[in-house]
CSV table of C-alpha atoms and ligand atoms in Angstrom, one decimal:
chain,number,residue,atom,x,y,z
A,1,MET,CA,92.9,81.9,100.1
A,2,LYS,CA,94.5,85.2,99.0
A,3,THR,CA,91.9,87.8,98.0
A,4,TYR,CA,92.6,91.0,96.0
A,5,LYS,CA,90.3,94.0,96.1
A,6,ILE,CA,89.8,95.4,92.6
A,7,ALA,CA,88.0,98.7,91.8
A,8,LEU,CA,86.3,98.4,88.4
A,9,LEU,CA,85.8,101.7,86.5
A,10,PRO,CA,84.0,100.7,83.2
A,11,GLY,CA,83.6,104.4,82.3
A,12,ASP,CA,82.0,105.2,78.9
A,13,GLY,CA,81.1,103.5,75.7
A,14,ILE,CA,82.9,100.3,74.9
A,15,GLY,CA,84.8,100.6,78.2
A,16,ARG,CA,81.7,98.9,79.7
A,17,ASP,CA,81.7,96.1,77.1
A,18,VAL,CA,85.4,95.3,77.4
A,19,THR,CA,85.7,95.5,81.2
A,20,GLU,CA,82.9,93.0,81.6
A,21,ALA,CA,84.8,90.6,79.4
A,22,ALA,CA,88.1,91.2,81.3
A,23,LYS,CA,86.4,90.7,84.6
A,24,ALA,CA,85.0,87.3,83.5
A,25,VAL,CA,88.4,86.1,82.3
A,26,LEU,CA,90.3,87.4,85.4
A,27,GLU,CA,87.8,85.8,87.8
A,28,LYS,CA,88.1,82.5,86.1
A,29,ALA,CA,91.9,82.7,86.1
A,30,ALA,CA,91.8,83.6,89.8
A,31,ALA,CA,89.6,80.6,90.6
A,32,ARG,CA,91.8,78.2,88.7
A,33,ASN,CA,95.0,79.5,90.4
A,34,GLY,CA,94.1,79.6,94.1
A,35,PHE,CA,93.2,83.2,94.7
A,36,SER,CA,90.1,85.4,94.4
A,37,LEU,CA,89.2,88.9,93.2
A,38,VAL,CA,86.6,90.9,95.0
A,39,THR,CA,85.4,93.5,92.5
A,40,THR,CA,83.6,96.7,93.3
A,41,SER,CA,82.3,98.6,90.3
A,42,TYR,CA,81.8,102.4,90.2
A,43,PRO,CA,79.7,104.1,87.6
A,44,TRP,CA,82.0,107.2,87.2
A,45,SER,CA,81.6,108.3,83.6
A,46,CYS,CA,80.1,111.0,81.4
A,47,ASP,CA,76.6,109.8,82.4
A,48,TYR,CA,77.6,110.2,86.0
A,49,TYR,CA,78.8,113.8,85.2
A,50,LEU,CA,75.5,114.7,83.6
A,51,GLU,CA,73.7,113.6,86.8
A,52,ASN,CA,76.2,114.8,89.4
A,53,GLY,CA,78.2,117.6,87.8
A,54,SER,CA,81.6,115.8,88.2
A,55,MET,CA,83.2,112.7,86.7
A,56,MET,CA,83.6,111.1,90.2
A,57,PRO,CA,82.5,112.1,93.7
A,58,GLY,CA,84.6,114.4,95.9
A,59,ASN,CA,85.9,111.4,97.9
A,60,GLY,CA,86.6,109.3,94.7
A,61,ILE,CA,90.3,109.2,95.1
A,62,GLU,CA,90.1,108.3,98.8
A,63,THR,CA,87.6,105.6,97.9
A,64,LEU,CA,90.0,104.1,95.3
A,65,ARG,CA,93.0,104.2,97.7
A,66,SER,CA,91.9,101.2,99.7
A,67,PHE,CA,92.0,98.9,96.7
A,68,ASP,CA,94.8,96.6,95.5
A,69,ALA,CA,94.4,97.7,91.9
A,70,ILE,CA,92.0,99.5,89.5
A,71,LEU,CA,90.8,98.2,86.2
A,72,LEU,CA,89.5,100.9,83.9
A,73,GLY,CA,87.7,100.7,80.6
A,74,ALA,CA,87.5,104.0,78.7
A,75,VAL,CA,86.6,107.6,79.4
A,76,GLY,CA,84.9,110.1,77.2
A,77,TRP,CA,81.7,110.8,75.3
A,78,PRO,CA,82.2,114.1,73.5
A,79,ARG,CA,78.6,114.7,72.6
A,80,LYS,CA,77.7,114.5,76.3
A,81,VAL,CA,80.8,116.1,78.0
A,82,PRO,CA,83.8,117.9,76.4
A,83,ASP,CA,86.7,115.5,76.3
A,84,SER,CA,88.9,118.0,78.1
A,85,VAL,CA,86.5,117.9,81.0
A,86,SER,CA,86.1,114.1,81.2
A,87,LEU,CA,89.8,113.3,80.9
A,88,HIS,CA,90.8,115.9,83.5
A,89,GLY,CA,87.9,114.7,85.7
A,90,LEU,CA,88.8,111.0,86.0
A,91,LEU,CA,91.7,109.5,84.3
A,92,LEU,CA,94.4,112.1,84.8
A,93,PRO,CA,93.6,112.9,88.4
A,94,ILE,CA,93.8,109.2,89.3
A,95,ARG,CA,97.2,108.8,87.6
A,96,LYS,CA,98.5,111.9,89.4
A,97,ALA,CA,97.0,111.3,92.9
A,98,PHE,CA,98.3,107.7,93.0
A,99,VAL,CA,101.7,108.7,91.5
A,100,GLN,CA,101.3,106.2,88.7
A,101,TYR,CA,104.2,107.8,87.0
A,102,ALA,CA,105.1,104.9,84.6
A,103,ASN,CA,102.6,104.1,81.9
A,104,ILE,CA,103.7,100.9,80.3
A,105,ARG,CA,102.4,99.9,76.9
A,106,PRO,CA,103.6,96.7,75.1
A,107,HIS,CA,103.5,96.6,71.3
A,108,ARG,CA,104.0,93.2,69.6
A,109,LEU,CA,102.0,91.2,67.2
A,110,LEU,CA,99.8,88.5,68.7
A,111,PRO,CA,99.8,85.1,66.9
A,112,GLY,CA,97.4,85.2,64.0
A,113,VAL,CA,97.2,89.0,63.9
A,114,GLN,CA,98.1,90.6,60.6
A,115,GLY,CA,99.8,93.9,61.1
A,116,PRO,CA,100.1,96.6,58.4
A,117,LEU,CA,104.0,96.4,58.2
A,118,ARG,CA,106.4,94.2,56.3
A,119,SER,CA,108.3,93.6,59.5
A,120,GLU,CA,106.4,91.4,62.0
A,121,ASN,CA,109.3,90.6,64.2
A,122,PHE,CA,109.1,93.5,66.8
A,123,ASP,CA,108.6,93.6,70.5
A,124,ILE,CA,108.6,97.2,71.8
A,125,LEU,CA,107.8,98.3,75.4
A,126,CYS,CA,106.8,102.0,75.4
A,127,ILE,CA,107.1,103.8,78.7
A,128,ARG,CA,105.2,107.0,78.9
A,129,GLU,CA,105.7,109.6,81.7
A,130,ASN,CA,102.3,109.8,83.2
A,131,THR,CA,102.0,112.5,85.8
A,132,GLU,CA,103.5,115.8,84.5
A,133,GLY,CA,105.0,117.1,81.2
A,134,GLU,CA,102.5,118.4,78.6
A,135,TYR,CA,99.5,117.0,80.6
A,136,SER,CA,100.3,118.9,83.8
A,137,GLY,CA,97.1,120.9,83.5
A,138,ALA,CA,99.0,124.2,84.2
A,139,GLY,CA,97.7,127.1,82.1
A,140,GLY,CA,94.8,129.3,81.6
A,141,ARG,CA,92.8,131.5,79.2
A,142,VAL,CA,92.1,135.3,79.4
A,143,HIS,CA,90.1,137.7,77.4
A,144,GLN,CA,88.0,134.8,76.2
A,145,GLY,CA,85.9,135.5,73.1
A,146,THR,CA,87.6,138.8,72.3
A,147,ASP,CA,90.3,139.7,69.8
A,148,SER,CA,92.8,139.8,72.7
A,149,GLU,CA,92.2,136.2,73.7
A,150,VAL,CA,95.3,134.4,75.0
A,151,ALA,CA,95.6,130.7,75.8
A,152,VAL,CA,98.7,129.4,77.7
A,153,GLU,CA,99.4,125.7,78.5
A,154,THR,CA,102.7,125.0,80.2
A,155,SER,CA,104.6,121.8,80.2
A,156,ILE,CA,106.1,120.9,83.5
A,157,PHE,CA,109.3,118.8,83.6
A,158,THR,CA,110.7,118.4,87.1
A,159,ARG,CA,114.1,116.9,88.0
A,160,LYS,CA,112.3,114.3,90.2
A,161,GLY,CA,109.7,113.5,87.5
A,162,VAL,CA,112.2,113.2,84.7
A,163,GLU,CA,114.8,111.2,86.7
A,164,ARG,CA,112.3,108.7,88.0
A,165,ILE,CA,110.8,107.8,84.6
A,166,LEU,CA,114.2,107.6,82.9
A,167,ARG,CA,115.4,105.3,85.7
A,168,PHE,CA,112.3,103.2,85.2
A,169,GLY,CA,113.2,103.0,81.5
A,170,PHE,CA,116.8,102.0,82.2
A,171,GLU,CA,115.7,99.3,84.6
A,172,GLN,CA,113.2,97.9,82.1
A,173,ALA,CA,115.8,97.9,79.4
A,174,ARG,CA,118.3,96.2,81.7
A,175,ALA,CA,115.6,93.5,82.4
A,176,ARG,CA,114.9,93.0,78.6
A,177,GLY,CA,117.1,93.4,75.6
A,178,GLY,CA,119.4,96.0,77.0
A,179,LYS,CA,118.5,98.8,74.6
A,180,LEU,CA,116.8,102.1,75.6
A,181,ALA,CA,115.5,104.7,73.2
A,182,SER,CA,114.8,108.1,74.8
A,183,VAL,CA,112.5,110.4,72.8
A,184,THR,CA,112.4,114.2,72.8
A,185,LYS,CA,112.3,117.1,70.5
A,186,SER,CA,115.2,118.9,71.9
A,187,ASN,CA,116.2,120.8,68.8
A,188,ALA,CA,112.9,122.8,68.9
A,189,GLN,CA,112.1,122.6,72.7
A,190,ARG,CA,115.4,123.9,74.1
A,191,TYR,CA,114.6,124.0,77.8
A,192,SER,CA,112.5,121.1,79.0
A,193,MET,CA,113.6,118.6,76.3
A,194,VAL,CA,117.3,119.5,76.5
A,195,PHE,CA,116.9,119.0,80.2
A,196,TRP,CA,115.5,115.5,79.5
A,197,ASP,CA,118.3,114.7,77.1
A,198,GLU,CA,120.9,115.8,79.6
A,199,THR,CA,119.3,113.7,82.3
A,200,THR,CA,119.3,110.7,80.0
A,201,GLU,CA,123.0,111.2,79.4
A,202,ARG,CA,123.8,111.7,83.1
A,203,LEU,CA,121.9,108.6,84.2
A,204,SER,CA,123.4,106.5,81.5
A,205,ALA,CA,126.7,106.4,83.5
A,206,GLU,CA,124.8,104.3,86.1
A,207,TYR,CA,123.6,101.8,83.5
A,208,PRO,CA,126.8,100.9,81.5
A,209,ASP,CA,125.1,97.7,80.4
A,210,VAL,CA,122.2,99.5,78.7
A,211,GLU,CA,122.8,100.9,75.2
A,212,VAL,CA,120.9,104.2,75.2
A,213,THR,CA,120.1,106.3,72.1
A,214,SER,CA,118.3,109.6,72.0
A,215,TYR,CA,115.8,110.2,69.1
A,216,HIS,CA,113.6,113.1,68.1
A,217,ILE,CA,109.9,112.3,68.2
A,218,ASP,CA,109.6,112.7,64.4
A,219,ALA,CA,112.5,110.3,63.7
A,220,MET,CA,111.0,107.8,66.3
A,221,ALA,CA,107.6,107.9,64.6
A,222,ALA,CA,109.3,107.0,61.2
A,223,ARG,CA,111.5,104.3,62.9
A,224,MET,CA,108.5,102.6,64.5
A,225,VAL,CA,107.1,102.1,61.0
A,226,MET,CA,110.3,101.5,59.0
A,227,ALA,CA,112.4,99.5,61.4
A,228,PRO,CA,110.3,98.5,64.5
A,229,GLU,CA,112.5,95.5,65.0
A,230,SER,CA,115.4,97.8,65.9
A,231,LEU,CA,113.6,99.0,69.1
A,232,ASP,CA,113.4,97.5,72.5
A,233,VAL,CA,112.4,99.9,75.3
A,234,VAL,CA,111.2,103.4,74.4
A,235,VAL,CA,110.8,106.1,77.0
A,236,ALA,CA,109.0,109.4,76.3
A,237,SER,CA,107.1,112.3,77.8
A,238,ASN,CA,103.4,112.2,78.5
A,239,LEU,CA,102.2,113.7,75.2
A,240,PHE,CA,104.9,112.1,73.0
A,241,GLY,CA,104.2,108.7,74.7
A,242,ASP,CA,100.5,109.1,74.2
A,243,ILE,CA,100.9,109.7,70.5
A,244,LEU,CA,103.6,107.1,69.9
A,245,THR,CA,101.6,104.4,71.6
A,246,ASP,CA,98.6,104.9,69.2
A,247,LEU,CA,101.2,104.4,66.5
A,248,GLY,CA,102.4,101.3,68.4
A,249,ALA,CA,98.7,100.1,68.5
A,250,ALA,CA,98.4,100.6,64.8
A,251,ILE,CA,101.5,98.5,64.0
A,252,GLN,CA,100.3,95.7,66.3
A,253,GLY,CA,97.1,95.4,64.3
A,254,GLY,CA,94.9,98.0,65.9
A,255,LEU,CA,93.7,99.6,69.1
A,256,GLY,CA,91.8,96.5,70.1
A,257,PHE,CA,95.2,94.9,70.9
A,258,ALA,CA,96.9,97.7,72.8
A,259,ALA,CA,97.1,97.1,76.6
A,260,SER,CA,98.5,99.4,79.3
A,261,ALA,CA,99.4,99.7,82.9
A,262,ASN,CA,99.6,102.9,84.9
A,263,ILE,CA,102.2,101.8,87.5
A,264,ASN,CA,103.0,103.3,90.9
A,265,PRO,CA,106.5,101.6,91.2
A,266,ASP,CA,106.8,102.4,94.9
A,267,ARG,CA,103.5,100.6,95.6
A,268,SER,CA,102.5,103.5,97.9
A,269,ALA,CA,99.1,103.6,96.1
A,270,PRO,CA,97.1,101.3,93.8
A,271,SER,CA,98.2,101.0,90.1
A,272,MET,CA,95.6,101.2,87.3
A,273,PHE,CA,95.2,99.0,84.2
A,274,GLU,CA,93.4,100.0,81.1
A,275,PRO,CA,93.2,99.3,77.4
A,276,VAL,CA,94.8,102.1,75.4
A,277,HIS,CA,91.7,102.7,73.3
A,278,GLY,CA,89.0,105.2,74.1
A,279,SER,CA,85.2,104.8,74.5
A,280,ALA,CA,84.5,104.4,70.7
A,281,PRO,CA,80.8,105.8,71.0
A,282,ASP,CA,80.1,104.7,67.4
A,283,ILE,CA,80.4,101.0,68.3
A,284,ALA,CA,79.4,101.2,72.0
A,285,HIS,CA,77.1,98.3,73.2
A,286,LEU,CA,76.8,96.7,69.7
A,287,GLY,CA,78.7,93.7,71.0
A,288,ILE,CA,81.5,94.1,68.5
A,289,ALA,CA,84.3,95.8,70.6
A,290,ASN,CA,87.5,93.7,70.8
A,291,PRO,CA,88.1,92.9,74.5
A,292,ILE,CA,91.7,91.6,74.0
A,293,ALA,CA,93.4,94.9,75.0
A,294,ALA,CA,91.3,95.0,78.2
A,295,ILE,CA,92.0,91.3,79.0
A,296,TRP,CA,95.7,91.8,78.3
A,297,SER,CA,95.6,94.8,80.6
A,298,GLY,CA,94.0,92.5,83.2
A,299,ALA,CA,96.9,90.1,82.7
A,300,MET,CA,99.3,93.0,83.4
A,301,MET,CA,97.3,93.6,86.6
A,302,LEU,CA,97.7,90.0,87.8
A,303,GLU,CA,101.4,90.2,87.1
A,304,HIS,CA,101.7,93.4,89.1
A,305,LEU,CA,99.8,91.7,92.0
A,306,GLY,CA,102.4,89.0,92.0
A,307,GLU,CA,100.1,86.4,90.4
A,308,THR,CA,102.6,85.6,87.6
A,309,VAL,CA,101.4,82.1,86.9
A,310,ALA,CA,97.8,83.3,86.4
A,311,ALA,CA,99.0,86.2,84.3
A,312,GLY,CA,101.0,83.9,82.1
A,313,LYS,CA,97.9,81.6,81.6
A,314,VAL,CA,95.7,84.6,80.7
A,315,MET,CA,98.3,85.7,78.1
A,316,ALA,CA,98.5,82.1,76.8
A,317,ALA,CA,94.7,82.0,76.5
A,318,ILE,CA,94.7,85.3,74.5
A,319,GLU,CA,97.4,83.9,72.2
A,320,ALA,CA,95.6,80.6,71.7
A,321,THR,CA,92.5,82.6,70.8
A,322,THR,CA,94.1,84.9,68.2
A,323,ALA,CA,96.2,82.0,66.8
A,324,ARG,CA,92.9,80.3,65.9
A,325,GLY,CA,91.9,83.5,64.1
A,326,ILE,CA,89.3,84.5,66.8
A,327,GLY,CA,89.6,88.2,67.6
A,328,ALA,CA,92.5,88.5,65.3
A,329,SER,CA,90.9,90.7,62.6
A,330,PRO,CA,89.5,94.0,63.7
A,331,GLY,CA,85.6,94.1,63.6
A,332,ARG,CA,85.1,90.5,62.5
A,333,ASP,CA,84.2,88.6,65.7
A,334,LYS,CA,81.7,89.6,68.5
A,335,THR,CA,82.9,90.6,71.9
A,336,ASP,CA,81.1,87.5,73.5
A,337,ALA,CA,82.7,85.1,71.0
A,338,ILE,CA,86.2,86.4,71.7
A,339,THR,CA,85.6,86.3,75.4
A,340,ALA,CA,84.2,82.8,75.3
A,341,SER,CA,87.2,81.6,73.4
A,342,VAL,CA,89.7,83.1,75.9
A,343,LEU,CA,87.6,81.6,78.8
A,344,SER,CA,87.7,78.2,77.2
A,345,ALA,CA,91.4,78.4,76.4
A,346,LEU,CA,92.0,78.9,80.1
A,347,ASP,CA,90.8,75.3,80.6
B,1,LIG,N1,91.3,103.5,78.0
B,1,LIG,C1,91.3,104.8,78.6
B,1,LIG,C2,90.9,105.9,77.7
B,1,LIG,O1,89.7,106.2,77.6
B,1,LIG,N2,91.8,106.4,76.9
B,1,LIG,C3,91.5,107.4,75.9
B,1,LIG,C4,92.4,108.7,76.1
B,1,LIG,O2,92.2,109.6,75.3
B,1,LIG,N3,93.3,108.7,77.0
B,1,LIG,C5,94.1,109.8,77.2
B,1,LIG,C6,95.4,109.4,77.9
B,1,LIG,O3,95.7,108.2,78.0
B,1,LIG,O4,96.0,110.3,78.5
């Protein structure tokens, strides 16, 4: 029987609640489809930081490298550890070290879920650059606490980084509806974003079958609300993709439905799967977090591992659950009830 080694990083807050739910569903899907998941859980989190002075041990990356995939819950608990420390101590280093340069985030309404928009007929795949750009971590502060204080944070856009994420976007568009929207703010940011636009234009010659349009981020934000059905694949930088995909989550009914995959397309290192939402300390461990985004992220993990039949069955079980109204309205159903419904729909 084929066995996959999965590293589980529940992280903080509701990350723990939703990864437990996802694990139960994925293990059942594996058992029903002739493969198994061997899961090893690591307690790397803000609590771990308070005890050890770092979000993960010094050999954390090397420890994760031997796994087939990583399933992560959420990172952050600002009253314990500043968000800038927790994010740069766990999530961002994993994405960078494992060259998970494509962060894929699907936005569509699940059956039975009421979105806030008039238009319900949209199916958008956002692709966020995941290793450089505005989240490169390059910068510094001097003269802290004085009138002369200076803070500098530099966005890094490399030819290699921009080309590979745009190629990934073109390929996804080719495999879907044939439309790619490339997002920048090149009127205001005249070096990096003009470079991105020029690269989009240059690569488009290699993909004559893909209709590509460049948008400014502000226009894209408005379009996602006013005409989401006009969009197919959307590709954006790290920061812009981060922001647009929270908007994407909102139009699909809420963050409880937004799944994501941090993909290493070359498969030279493990990819990581996580719900878009954060740790939500206000509702942590109350048993009311919606696990659907985490379970959907788990389905994306199965798909990446090549277990497409099992992935399809998990998605069908999610859709059967929301179609019955369970988990379809934010805050109404308990985590356990939603998970139980997905588990039983797998039968
Ligand atoms: N589910 C992972 C998580 O905790 N996300 C919250 C967050 O702020 N992520 C920042 C990012 O995706 O770059």
